[in-house]
Each structure stands twice: as C-alpha cells, then as structure tokens.
Short mmCIF file of C-alpha atoms in Angstrom, two decimals:
data_model
loop_
_atom_site.label_atom_id
_atom_site.label_comp_id
_atom_site.label_asym_id
_atom_site.label_seq_id
_atom_site.Cartn_x
_atom_site.Cartn_y
_atom_site.Cartn_z
CA MET P 1450 -37.42 26.70 -10.20
CA LYS P 1451 -39.72 28.60 -12.41
CA THR P 1452 -39.05 32.65 -12.68
CA TYR P 1453 -41.37 35.08 -14.58
CA ARG P 1454 -40.76 38.61 -15.19
CA LYS P 1455 -42.98 41.41 -16.51
CA GLU P 1456 -43.24 45.12 -16.67
CA LEU P 1457 -46.74 46.93 -16.01
CA TRP P 1458 -47.17 50.46 -17.22
CA PHE P 1459 -48.74 53.38 -15.94
CA ASN P 1460 -49.61 56.89 -17.24
CA VAL P 1461 -51.67 59.00 -14.55
CA PRO P 1462 -52.88 62.13 -15.79
CA THR P 1463 -53.09 63.68 -12.00
CA ARG P 1464 -50.07 63.92 -9.35
CA ARG P 1465 -51.60 61.39 -7.07
CA ALA P 1466 -53.63 58.27 -7.63
CA PHE P 1467 -54.68 54.95 -6.25
CA ILE P 1468 -55.04 52.04 -9.21
CA ASN P 1469 -55.98 48.22 -8.00
CA ILE P 1470 -53.69 46.24 -9.90
CA THR P 1471 -54.63 42.99 -8.38
CA GLY P 1472 -56.27 41.35 -11.62
CA GLU P 1473 -52.94 42.30 -13.65
CA VAL P 1474 -50.75 40.31 -10.99
CA GLN P 1475 -53.13 37.39 -10.59
CA ARG P 1476 -52.67 37.20 -14.81
CA CYS P 1477 -49.25 37.03 -14.44
CA ILE P 1478 -49.10 34.23 -12.08
CA ASN P 1479 -51.75 32.57 -14.50
CA ASP P 1480 -49.07 33.29 -17.66
CA SER P 1481 -46.37 31.87 -15.43
CA GLY P 1482 -47.49 28.49 -14.66
CA ILE P 1483 -46.41 28.48 -11.06
CA LYS P 1484 -48.53 26.92 -8.54
CA GLU P 1485 -46.48 27.44 -5.62
CA GLY P 1486 -44.23 30.66 -4.94
CA LEU P 1487 -43.68 34.02 -4.30
CA VAL P 1488 -44.33 36.74 -6.32
CA LEU P 1489 -42.80 40.09 -5.83
CA CYS P 1490 -44.45 43.63 -7.08
CA ASN P 1491 -42.67 46.61 -6.80
CA ALA P 1492 -42.74 50.37 -8.06
CA MET P 1493 -39.65 50.80 -10.44
CA HIS P 1494 -39.78 54.59 -9.52
CA ILE P 1495 -38.77 56.33 -6.26
CA THR P 1496 -41.76 58.59 -6.23
CA ALA P 1497 -44.32 55.54 -6.35
CA SER P 1498 -45.98 52.66 -4.14
CA VAL P 1499 -46.93 49.03 -4.42
CA PHE P 1500 -48.95 48.46 -1.61
CA ILE P 1501 -52.20 46.25 -0.27
CA ASN P 1502 -55.28 47.38 1.18
CA ASP P 1503 -58.63 47.96 0.76
CA ASP P 1504 -60.18 49.04 -2.46
CA GLU P 1505 -62.99 51.52 -1.21
CA SER P 1506 -63.00 55.18 -2.10
CA GLY P 1507 -63.58 56.75 0.72
CA LEU P 1508 -60.39 55.17 2.08
CA HIS P 1509 -58.28 56.36 -0.74
CA HIS P 1510 -59.40 59.59 0.09
CA ASP P 1511 -58.53 59.59 3.68
CA TYR P 1512 -54.78 58.16 2.52
CA ASP P 1513 -54.50 61.10 0.49
CA VAL P 1514 -55.48 63.85 2.83
CA TRP P 1515 -53.36 61.68 5.65
CA LEU P 1516 -50.27 61.57 3.46
CA GLU P 1517 -50.38 65.35 2.61
CA LYS P 1518 -50.76 65.92 6.49
CA LEU P 1519 -47.31 63.94 6.90
CA ALA P 1520 -45.82 64.97 3.89
CA PRO P 1521 -47.21 68.10 2.51
CA HIS P 1522 -46.42 69.04 -1.01
CA GLU P 1523 -46.57 72.58 -0.31
CA PRO P 1524 -44.60 74.91 0.00
CA VAL P 1525 -42.16 73.49 -2.35
CA SER P 1526 -39.61 75.53 -1.16
CA GLN P 1527 -39.44 73.60 2.19
CA TYR P 1528 -37.23 70.53 0.76
CA ARG P 1529 -33.78 70.77 -0.37
CA HIS P 1530 -34.30 68.23 -3.03
CA ASN P 1531 -36.55 70.58 -4.92
CA VAL P 1532 -33.95 72.46 -6.83
CA GLY P 1533 -35.26 72.05 -10.41
CA GLU P 1534 -37.72 69.50 -8.95
CA ASP P 1535 -41.19 69.66 -6.81
CA ASN P 1536 -41.61 66.08 -5.83
CA ALA P 1537 -39.64 65.34 -2.81
CA ASP P 1538 -42.85 65.06 -0.76
CA ALA P 1539 -43.42 62.13 -3.06
CA HIS P 1540 -40.53 60.64 -2.14
CA MET P 1541 -41.48 60.80 1.19
CA LYS P 1542 -45.45 59.80 0.91
CA ARG P 1543 -43.81 56.37 -0.83
CA GLN P 1544 -41.60 55.45 2.43
CA ILE P 1545 -44.86 55.40 4.11
CA MET P 1546 -46.81 53.17 1.72
CA GLY P 1547 -43.84 51.23 0.69
CA ARG P 1548 -42.19 50.45 -2.53
CA GLU P 1549 -43.39 46.36 -2.71
CA VAL P 1550 -45.22 43.81 -1.69
CA VAL P 1551 -44.16 39.91 -1.72
CA VAL P 1552 -47.14 37.93 -1.94
CA ALA P 1553 -47.43 33.92 -1.35
CA ILE P 1554 -48.87 31.76 -4.18
CA THR P 1555 -50.91 29.11 -3.36
CA ASP P 1556 -52.08 26.70 -6.04
CA GLY P 1557 -51.88 29.07 -8.76
CA ARG P 1558 -53.95 31.74 -6.68
CA LEU P 1559 -52.76 34.96 -4.95
CA ASP P 1560 -53.06 33.87 -1.30
CA PHE P 1561 -55.13 36.76 -0.09
CA GLY P 1562 -57.40 37.21 2.96
CA THR P 1563 -60.84 38.53 2.27
CA TRP P 1564 -60.08 42.39 1.49
CA GLU P 1565 -56.42 42.47 0.26
CA ARG P 1566 -56.14 43.94 -3.10
CA ILE P 1567 -52.79 45.20 -4.82
CA PHE P 1568 -52.69 48.96 -5.70
CA TYR P 1569 -50.10 51.12 -7.37
CA GLY P 1570 -49.96 54.09 -5.42
CA GLU P 1571 -48.84 57.25 -7.69
CA PHE P 1572 -47.30 60.24 -5.91
CA ASP P 1573 -45.57 62.07 -9.00
CA GLY P 1574 -47.72 61.44 -12.01
CA ARG P 1575 -48.49 62.89 -15.44
CA ARG P 1576 -45.58 60.74 -17.49
CA LYS P 1577 -44.96 57.17 -18.15
CA LYS P 1578 -44.07 55.18 -14.86
CA ARG P 1579 -43.94 51.22 -14.32
CA VAL P 1580 -43.95 48.21 -11.76
CA LEU P 1581 -42.30 45.30 -11.66
CA VAL P 1582 -43.65 41.85 -11.40
CA LYS P 1583 -41.41 38.80 -10.31
CA ILE P 1584 -42.48 35.38 -9.77
CA ILE P 1585 -40.27 32.54 -8.71
CA GLY P 1586 -41.79 29.01 -7.72
CA GLU P 1587 -42.78 25.94 -9.29
CA MET J 624 -37.85 23.53 -4.04
CA LYS J 625 -40.15 22.73 -0.91
CA THR J 626 -42.77 25.13 0.20
CA TYR J 627 -45.31 25.28 3.38
CA ARG J 628 -47.86 27.21 4.50
CA LYS J 629 -49.74 27.65 7.97
CA GLU J 630 -52.25 30.33 8.96
CA LEU J 631 -51.97 31.36 12.45
CA TRP J 632 -55.23 32.89 14.28
CA PHE J 633 -55.57 35.64 16.85
CA ASN J 634 -58.89 36.65 18.36
CA VAL J 635 -57.06 40.03 20.48
CA PRO J 636 -59.79 41.03 23.10
CA THR J 637 -58.85 45.01 22.90
CA ARG J 638 -58.71 47.24 19.70
CA ARG J 639 -54.57 47.38 19.79
CA ALA J 640 -52.10 45.14 20.86
CA PHE J 641 -48.47 43.55 19.70
CA ILE J 642 -48.25 40.10 20.12
CA ASN J 643 -44.74 37.97 19.71
CA ILE J 644 -45.11 35.10 16.94
CA THR J 645 -41.28 34.33 16.59
CA GLY J 646 -41.78 30.90 18.15
CA GLU J 647 -44.63 30.11 16.03
CA VAL J 648 -42.96 31.10 12.80
CA GLN J 649 -39.74 29.28 14.12
CA ARG J 650 -41.85 26.17 14.71
CA CYS J 651 -43.55 26.31 11.29
CA ILE J 652 -39.53 26.41 9.93
CA ASN J 653 -39.19 23.17 12.17
CA ASP J 654 -42.26 21.81 10.53
CA SER J 655 -41.26 22.37 6.88
CA GLY J 656 -37.83 20.69 6.92
CA ILE J 657 -36.42 23.68 5.22
CA LYS J 658 -33.01 24.69 5.97
CA GLU J 659 -32.12 27.36 3.41
CA GLY J 660 -34.92 29.82 1.95
CA LEU J 661 -37.17 32.78 2.62
CA VAL J 662 -40.21 32.73 5.01
CA LEU J 663 -43.02 35.03 4.32
CA CYS J 664 -45.39 36.32 7.47
CA ASN J 665 -48.17 38.65 6.57
CA ALA J 666 -51.43 40.07 8.02
CA MET J 667 -54.43 38.64 6.16
CA HIS J 668 -56.11 41.59 6.96
CA ILE J 669 -55.82 44.94 6.22
CA THR J 670 -56.13 46.79 9.68
CA ALA J 671 -53.48 44.57 11.21
CA SER J 672 -49.49 44.45 10.53
CA VAL J 673 -46.58 42.03 10.70
CA PHE J 674 -43.46 43.74 11.92
CA ILE J 675 -40.21 42.84 13.24
CA ASN J 676 -38.75 45.11 16.50
CA ASP J 677 -37.75 44.74 20.30
CA ASP J 678 -39.78 42.50 22.82
CA GLU J 679 -40.06 45.49 25.10
CA SER J 680 -43.11 46.95 26.62
CA GLY J 681 -41.83 50.13 27.03
CA LEU J 682 -41.52 50.58 23.56
CA HIS J 683 -44.68 49.05 22.71
CA HIS J 684 -46.23 51.98 24.66
CA ASP J 685 -44.33 54.64 22.91
CA TYR J 686 -45.33 52.73 19.60
CA ASP J 687 -49.01 52.73 20.67
CA VAL J 688 -48.75 56.98 21.71
CA TRP J 689 -46.87 57.54 18.36
CA LEU J 690 -48.95 56.06 16.03
CA GLU J 691 -52.16 57.40 17.67
CA LYS J 692 -50.45 60.97 17.12
CA LEU J 693 -50.04 59.90 13.38
CA ALA J 694 -53.07 58.58 12.73
CA PRO J 695 -55.70 59.41 15.65
CA HIS J 696 -58.91 57.32 15.98
CA GLU J 697 -60.80 59.92 17.39
CA PRO J 698 -62.88 61.98 16.20
CA VAL J 699 -63.81 58.60 13.62
CA SER J 700 -66.15 61.36 11.77
CA GLN J 701 -62.74 62.77 10.28
CA TYR J 702 -62.27 59.65 7.90
CA ARG J 703 -64.82 59.30 4.93
CA HIS J 704 -63.88 55.52 5.26
CA ASN J 705 -65.80 55.62 8.19
CA VAL J 706 -69.64 55.17 7.04
CA GLY J 707 -70.92 52.02 9.30
CA GLU J 708 -67.14 51.63 10.31
CA ASP J 709 -64.85 53.07 12.72
CA ASN J 710 -61.40 51.56 11.93
CA ALA J 711 -60.10 54.40 9.51
CA ASP J 712 -57.29 55.02 11.52
CA ALA J 713 -56.46 50.98 11.43
CA HIS J 714 -55.69 51.05 8.13
CA MET J 715 -53.18 54.03 8.34
CA LYS J 716 -51.56 52.52 11.41
CA ARG J 717 -50.97 49.34 9.64
CA GLN J 718 -49.38 51.43 6.80
CA ILE J 719 -46.73 52.71 8.92
CA MET J 720 -45.85 49.62 10.74
CA GLY J 721 -46.18 47.47 7.39
CA ARG J 722 -47.98 44.33 6.27
CA GLU J 723 -45.17 41.87 5.86
CA VAL J 724 -41.62 40.63 6.56
CA VAL J 725 -39.73 38.10 4.87
CA VAL J 726 -36.80 36.75 6.47
CA ALA J 727 -34.13 34.38 5.67
CA ILE J 728 -33.87 30.88 6.45
CA THR J 729 -30.12 29.62 7.21
CA ASP J 730 -29.54 26.14 8.40
CA GLY J 731 -32.99 25.94 9.50
CA ARG J 732 -33.29 29.35 11.98
CA LEU J 733 -34.64 32.39 11.34
CA ASP J 734 -31.54 34.20 10.57
CA PHE J 735 -32.02 37.27 12.88
CA GLY J 736 -29.98 39.81 14.57
CA THR J 737 -29.57 39.58 18.26
CA TRP J 738 -32.42 41.77 18.77
CA GLU J 739 -35.01 40.94 16.01
CA ARG J 740 -38.26 39.33 16.93
CA ILE J 741 -41.53 38.87 14.85
CA PHE J 742 -44.75 40.59 15.86
CA TYR J 743 -48.54 40.63 15.23
CA GLY J 744 -49.90 44.15 15.35
CA GLU J 745 -53.54 44.41 15.71
CA PHE J 746 -55.08 47.70 15.14
CA ASP J 747 -58.79 46.62 15.07
CA GLY J 748 -59.20 43.74 16.92
CA ARG J 749 -62.07 42.12 19.47
CA ARG J 750 -62.49 39.81 16.07
CA LYS J 751 -60.87 36.56 14.67
CA LYS J 752 -58.22 37.57 12.63
CA ARG J 753 -54.98 35.33 11.10
CA VAL J 754 -51.27 35.89 9.80
CA LEU J 755 -50.59 33.51 6.57
CA VAL J 756 -46.86 32.05 6.87
CA LYS J 757 -45.28 31.07 3.73
CA ILE J 758 -41.77 29.30 3.45
CA ILE J 759 -39.58 28.38 0.14
CA GLY J 760 -36.38 26.52 -0.06
CA GLU J 761 -34.89 23.25 0.60
CA MET D 1353 -32.40 26.39 -6.05
CA LYS D 1354 -28.90 27.83 -4.86
CA THR D 1355 -28.64 30.09 -2.11
CA TYR D 1356 -26.24 32.76 -0.82
CA ARG D 1357 -25.54 34.67 2.40
CA LYS D 1358 -23.43 37.37 3.54
CA GLU D 1359 -23.12 40.19 6.40
CA LEU D 1360 -22.29 43.99 5.45
CA TRP D 1361 -20.62 45.63 8.51
CA PHE D 1362 -20.79 49.23 9.56
CA ASN D 1363 -19.90 51.35 12.07
CA VAL D 1364 -21.53 54.65 11.42
CA PRO D 1365 -19.15 57.71 13.41
CA THR D 1366 -22.46 59.80 13.77
CA ARG D 1367 -25.72 58.95 15.32
CA ARG D 1368 -27.64 59.28 11.97
CA ALA D 1369 -26.59 58.41 8.46
CA PHE D 1370 -27.53 57.00 5.20
CA ILE D 1371 -25.06 54.88 3.00
CA ASN D 1372 -25.45 53.95 -0.49
CA ILE D 1373 -25.02 49.89 -0.68
CA THR D 1374 -26.17 48.97 -3.84
CA GLY D 1375 -22.77 48.06 -5.14
CA GLU D 1376 -22.09 45.76 -2.17
CA VAL D 1377 -25.32 44.12 -3.12
CA GLN D 1378 -24.53 43.77 -6.73
CA ARG D 1379 -21.05 41.97 -5.58
CA CYS D 1380 -23.07 39.45 -3.56
CA ILE D 1381 -25.16 38.31 -6.48
CA ASN D 1382 -22.08 38.27 -8.65
CA ASP D 1383 -20.18 36.03 -5.96
CA SER D 1384 -23.71 33.90 -5.47
CA GLY D 1385 -23.50 32.63 -9.33
CA ILE D 1386 -27.35 33.49 -9.17
CA LYS D 1387 -29.00 34.71 -12.62
CA GLU D 1388 -32.92 34.44 -11.54
CA GLY D 1389 -34.23 35.06 -8.52
CA LEU D 1390 -34.52 37.23 -5.20
CA VAL D 1391 -32.12 39.33 -3.18
CA LEU D 1392 -33.50 39.77 0.82
CA CYS D 1393 -31.48 42.74 2.26
CA ASN D 1394 -32.46 43.64 5.38
CA ALA D 1395 -31.13 45.66 8.49
CA MET D 1396 -30.34 42.77 11.48
CA HIS D 1397 -30.77 45.45 14.10
CA ILE D 1398 -34.09 47.16 15.16
CA THR D 1399 -32.85 51.04 14.98
CA ALA D 1400 -31.66 50.77 11.38
CA SER D 1401 -33.29 50.20 8.23
CA VAL D 1402 -32.61 49.37 4.51
CA PHE D 1403 -34.70 50.97 2.06
CA ILE D 1404 -34.71 51.90 -1.54
CA ASN D 1405 -34.38 55.64 -2.93
CA ASP D 1406 -32.76 58.28 -4.58
CA ASP D 1407 -28.97 58.86 -4.08
CA GLU D 1408 -29.61 62.78 -4.03
CA SER D 1409 -27.96 64.64 -0.75
CA GLY D 1410 -30.54 67.15 -0.79
CA LEU D 1411 -33.36 64.62 -0.78
CA HIS D 1412 -31.03 62.53 2.33
CA HIS D 1413 -31.16 66.12 4.22
CA ASP D 1414 -34.90 66.09 3.68
CA TYR D 1415 -35.63 62.96 5.26
CA ASP D 1416 -33.19 63.30 8.30
CA VAL D 1417 -35.61 66.63 9.02
CA TRP D 1418 -38.56 64.66 8.37
CA LEU D 1419 -37.95 62.16 10.35
CA GLU D 1420 -37.01 64.08 13.20
CA LYS D 1421 -40.69 65.97 13.32
CA LEU D 1422 -42.36 62.27 12.70
CA ALA D 1423 -40.49 60.89 15.69
CA PRO D 1424 -38.27 63.44 17.52
CA HIS D 1425 -34.90 62.20 19.36
CA GLU D 1426 -35.67 64.78 22.16
CA PRO D 1427 -36.74 65.20 24.75
CA VAL D 1428 -35.73 61.82 25.47
CA SER D 1429 -37.81 61.34 28.52
CA GLN D 1430 -40.86 61.30 26.61
CA TYR D 1431 -40.37 57.96 25.68
CA ARG D 1432 -40.90 54.55 27.84
CA HIS D 1433 -38.21 52.96 26.25
CA ASN D 1434 -35.59 55.11 27.45
CA VAL D 1435 -34.95 53.86 30.45
CA GLY D 1436 -30.89 53.36 30.52
CA GLU D 1437 -31.40 53.73 26.34
CA ASP D 1438 -32.10 57.10 24.65
CA ASN D 1439 -32.95 55.57 21.25
CA ALA D 1440 -36.78 54.81 21.02
CA ASP D 1441 -37.01 57.66 18.59
CA ALA D 1442 -34.67 55.15 16.22
CA HIS D 1443 -37.09 52.36 16.66
CA MET D 1444 -40.08 54.70 15.14
CA LYS D 1445 -37.92 56.08 12.44
CA ARG D 1446 -37.01 52.83 11.41
CA GLN D 1447 -40.72 51.41 10.92
CA ILE D 1448 -41.24 54.56 8.56
CA MET D 1449 -38.35 53.55 6.49
CA GLY D 1450 -38.45 50.00 6.53
CA ARG D 1451 -36.71 47.00 7.67
CA GLU D 1452 -35.98 45.22 4.68
CA VAL D 1453 -36.23 45.49 0.77
CA VAL D 1454 -36.62 42.13 -1.63
CA VAL D 1455 -35.16 42.87 -5.36
CA ALA D 1456 -35.68 40.64 -8.27
CA ILE D 1457 -32.67 39.35 -9.95
CA THR D 1458 -32.77 39.22 -13.92
CA ASP D 1459 -29.51 37.90 -15.71
CA GLY D 1460 -27.69 38.04 -12.99
CA ARG D 1461 -28.21 41.89 -12.37
CA LEU D 1462 -30.27 44.01 -9.59
CA ASP D 1463 -33.65 44.65 -11.50
CA PHE D 1464 -33.84 48.29 -11.18
CA GLY D 1465 -35.62 51.27 -12.56
CA THR D 1466 -33.46 54.29 -13.76
CA TRP D 1467 -32.74 55.81 -10.03
CA GLU D 1468 -33.37 53.09 -7.87
CA ARG D 1469 -30.31 52.71 -5.19
CA ILE D 1470 -30.42 50.31 -1.71
CA PHE D 1471 -29.62 52.23 1.20
CA TYR D 1472 -28.39 51.46 4.85
CA GLY D 1473 -30.33 53.71 6.90
CA GLU D 1474 -28.62 54.30 10.25
CA PHE D 1475 -30.93 56.01 13.50
CA ASP D 1476 -28.61 54.79 16.38
CA GLY D 1477 -25.08 54.85 15.37
CA ARG D 1478 -21.85 54.89 16.99
CA ARG D 1479 -21.24 51.07 17.03
CA LYS D 1480 -20.77 48.08 14.95
CA LYS D 1481 -24.08 47.02 13.11
CA ARG D 1482 -24.82 44.45 10.19
CA VAL D 1483 -27.01 44.03 7.22
CA LEU D 1484 -27.94 40.47 5.61
CA VAL D 1485 -27.79 39.81 2.33
CA LYS D 1486 -29.38 36.77 1.49
CA ILE D 1487 -29.99 35.20 -1.95
CA ILE D 1488 -32.43 32.45 -3.46
CA GLY D 1489 -32.46 31.54 -7.46
CA GLU D 1490 -30.64 29.64 -9.75
#
C-alpha cells in the first residue's frame, strides 16, 4: 500500500468564495503514482468546506444566497460563539456543505461523473488556510 | 490490497425518490471477495445523493417535505442557475443529504448498526443516472 | 494492509448533546499500530452524528438553537415518522451534521488542523448508542 500527503494553501481576499481545486487534486494523484485507491480531501479549518458540485457561477451565487438564508452572518450578536469572533455562521455553513470528500481513483484518475468538480468553500476568509489531500492505494 | 469497482444505474420516473440500495452494495462486496476494508458509495451526478438512514416511508415523506421547505423548487426563477435548467434546488437538496457514504467492511459484511440502510436520493430524475461503488481492502 | 475495529458506547442522559471523542479515536489509532492510512468514524444509529468542528461551548449552544430552527422537534405531530415515535427531527438534524468523518492518519497521528476535534452528536439520547471506529493502513 502506498500513501501520499499534500497541503493546498489558500488566502481568499473575501469572506466567502468557492474555488475549483479539481486540477490540483488530480496533480496530487499523478505525483503519488497511485493507480487504484481513495483520495481524501478535507478542509483543515472548521469554517471552510471541501465539496463536489458544478463549476457554474450562477449556482455558486445561488449557494451563497441560500447559505446566508439558512445561517445568516448578521446580526453577529445572535450567536454565543461570537465573543471576540464574528464567524459563528461560517461554522454552520460549513456543516451544510461538508468538511471533506472521498473520491475513488481508478486507473490513475479521479473516478468522476461528467459534471463532478471539487471545490474549496471558504466562509471566513481573508487569511491563510489549507486543505489536506491524503491518498492511499497502489 | 484489492480493489473493486461497479456502477449502479437508475432511471427514476419522478423528479424525486429515495431507493434502498443496501442489497446491491452488499452484493458488490460479495463479488469483490474483500473481507476487511472500506466501501465508498457516491452519486456520480451533482443533483443526487447517497446517504444512510431509515427504510421507513413516513420518514421519506418527511424528508421530502423538509427538503422542499429548506430549498424550494418553485419559483424556479429565484435561482440564477436556472437558465435553461430548472434544477438549482436539486443541487441544494443534495448538499444537505450528502454526495457519498464510506462504510466499513468487517468479515465480508457492511459493518452496520441495526437500522442503517444505504439510499440513493434522486432530486432531479426522469433520466438515466448512476452511483459508483468502489471497494478497497483485503 | 492492517485493519482495526472498535465500538465506542454512549448513554447520554439528555435528548441532545455534543461529546468530544478525539482522544478516544487517537487511542484507537495508537492501539492499531497503524502509522499511515485512514480512520472512518461513524454513528451506528440514524439519529446521531459524528462530525468535526470546534470544542467551544458557545458554538455548541448555537448549533443546538440552529438545528432546532431548521428541524424543530415540536410539534411532533408534523412528522409522519412519528407514529409511536417522536424522533423524526433527530433524523433530519443528523443529515445536516453528517453520519461520519474520514480522517487521514500520518505518522501515527490524526492529521488535523489546529482546531479540528471529533464530536459525537446525539439528537435522540437517553439510551445506549454506539460509534464505529474502523482503521485501515500500514
């Protein structure tokens, strides 16, 4: 069994953003030399997500509006977590979108349906944060 | 390490449905010959889910009502994604229910609690769609 | 490839609670002797979660209020599942928080960001329930 590990770093200038990281994850698989196995890709921060969906800007706008409705940022005083912080909503948005994805590797490739893409979902940006890519297989 | 891969195909006649696929996943494990390991089971489409919960029709009705409340289909014009499409809500429902499950395999069986069952959750049906089953172990 | 399996048992005296199980999961990894691999940690019940977030009591209060807003317990009669049961809301809360986490193991340790902690999320307690820890690697 072989394993591979890499951290991907981000510094999003806005509070929220969705960034397509599919190419970077495929490059990790290429570097690992692993042809059959699983890749785990997870946010290492608790106010960010890694998720799989469509690379379509209209949908990303819809997600942003929808998450704000389900877990509003304002008023920040509504959350007990916000003592010296203002990011309680980001901890909730991340639970809806998820911390991690596990993807099959088949013949050295992300084993994906036609429209599947991996995204880093940032909900409390404007600082350096990272994603872990861990691969196991042969 | 051994690996196994199979696609399960669906063509749900309605927009939304929940289908118990536990037996099919167990058959994949049987076919693989793998006794100890992990099985990844994921939707290959971004408007569908694979999740684990109860095989109880009342609960499935409740889920349908609840998801419709959290991410309404109508009016379709409320979503920017819906340009030539009407399935933005399905992309949201799938995030709540999740893309994938990872289940332990112990002694050749899905290592499950009493009521755990695996479901395919369709939120934009009426066409052919598929689920990936990938198994790694020994 | 090595594998390891353990069940963690809980008997939460209240209906809902969040319990930090990070130390117990790390002890499983220590016991397994596995240095590189993946650990799957999942609720074996369909009204409970395993998730990763912050060990901060204000945030846990916020989660509890938020989940109650998204999937209210009362009135129990609003759910068809609640025939001889009153826990339909728990099945929904668990979908938002998730069934399972998969975490990388690197050099014998949970490969975590600074604030990542693993929690058992109970949404229908007052009885014995369990979490599965399954580890694969070398």
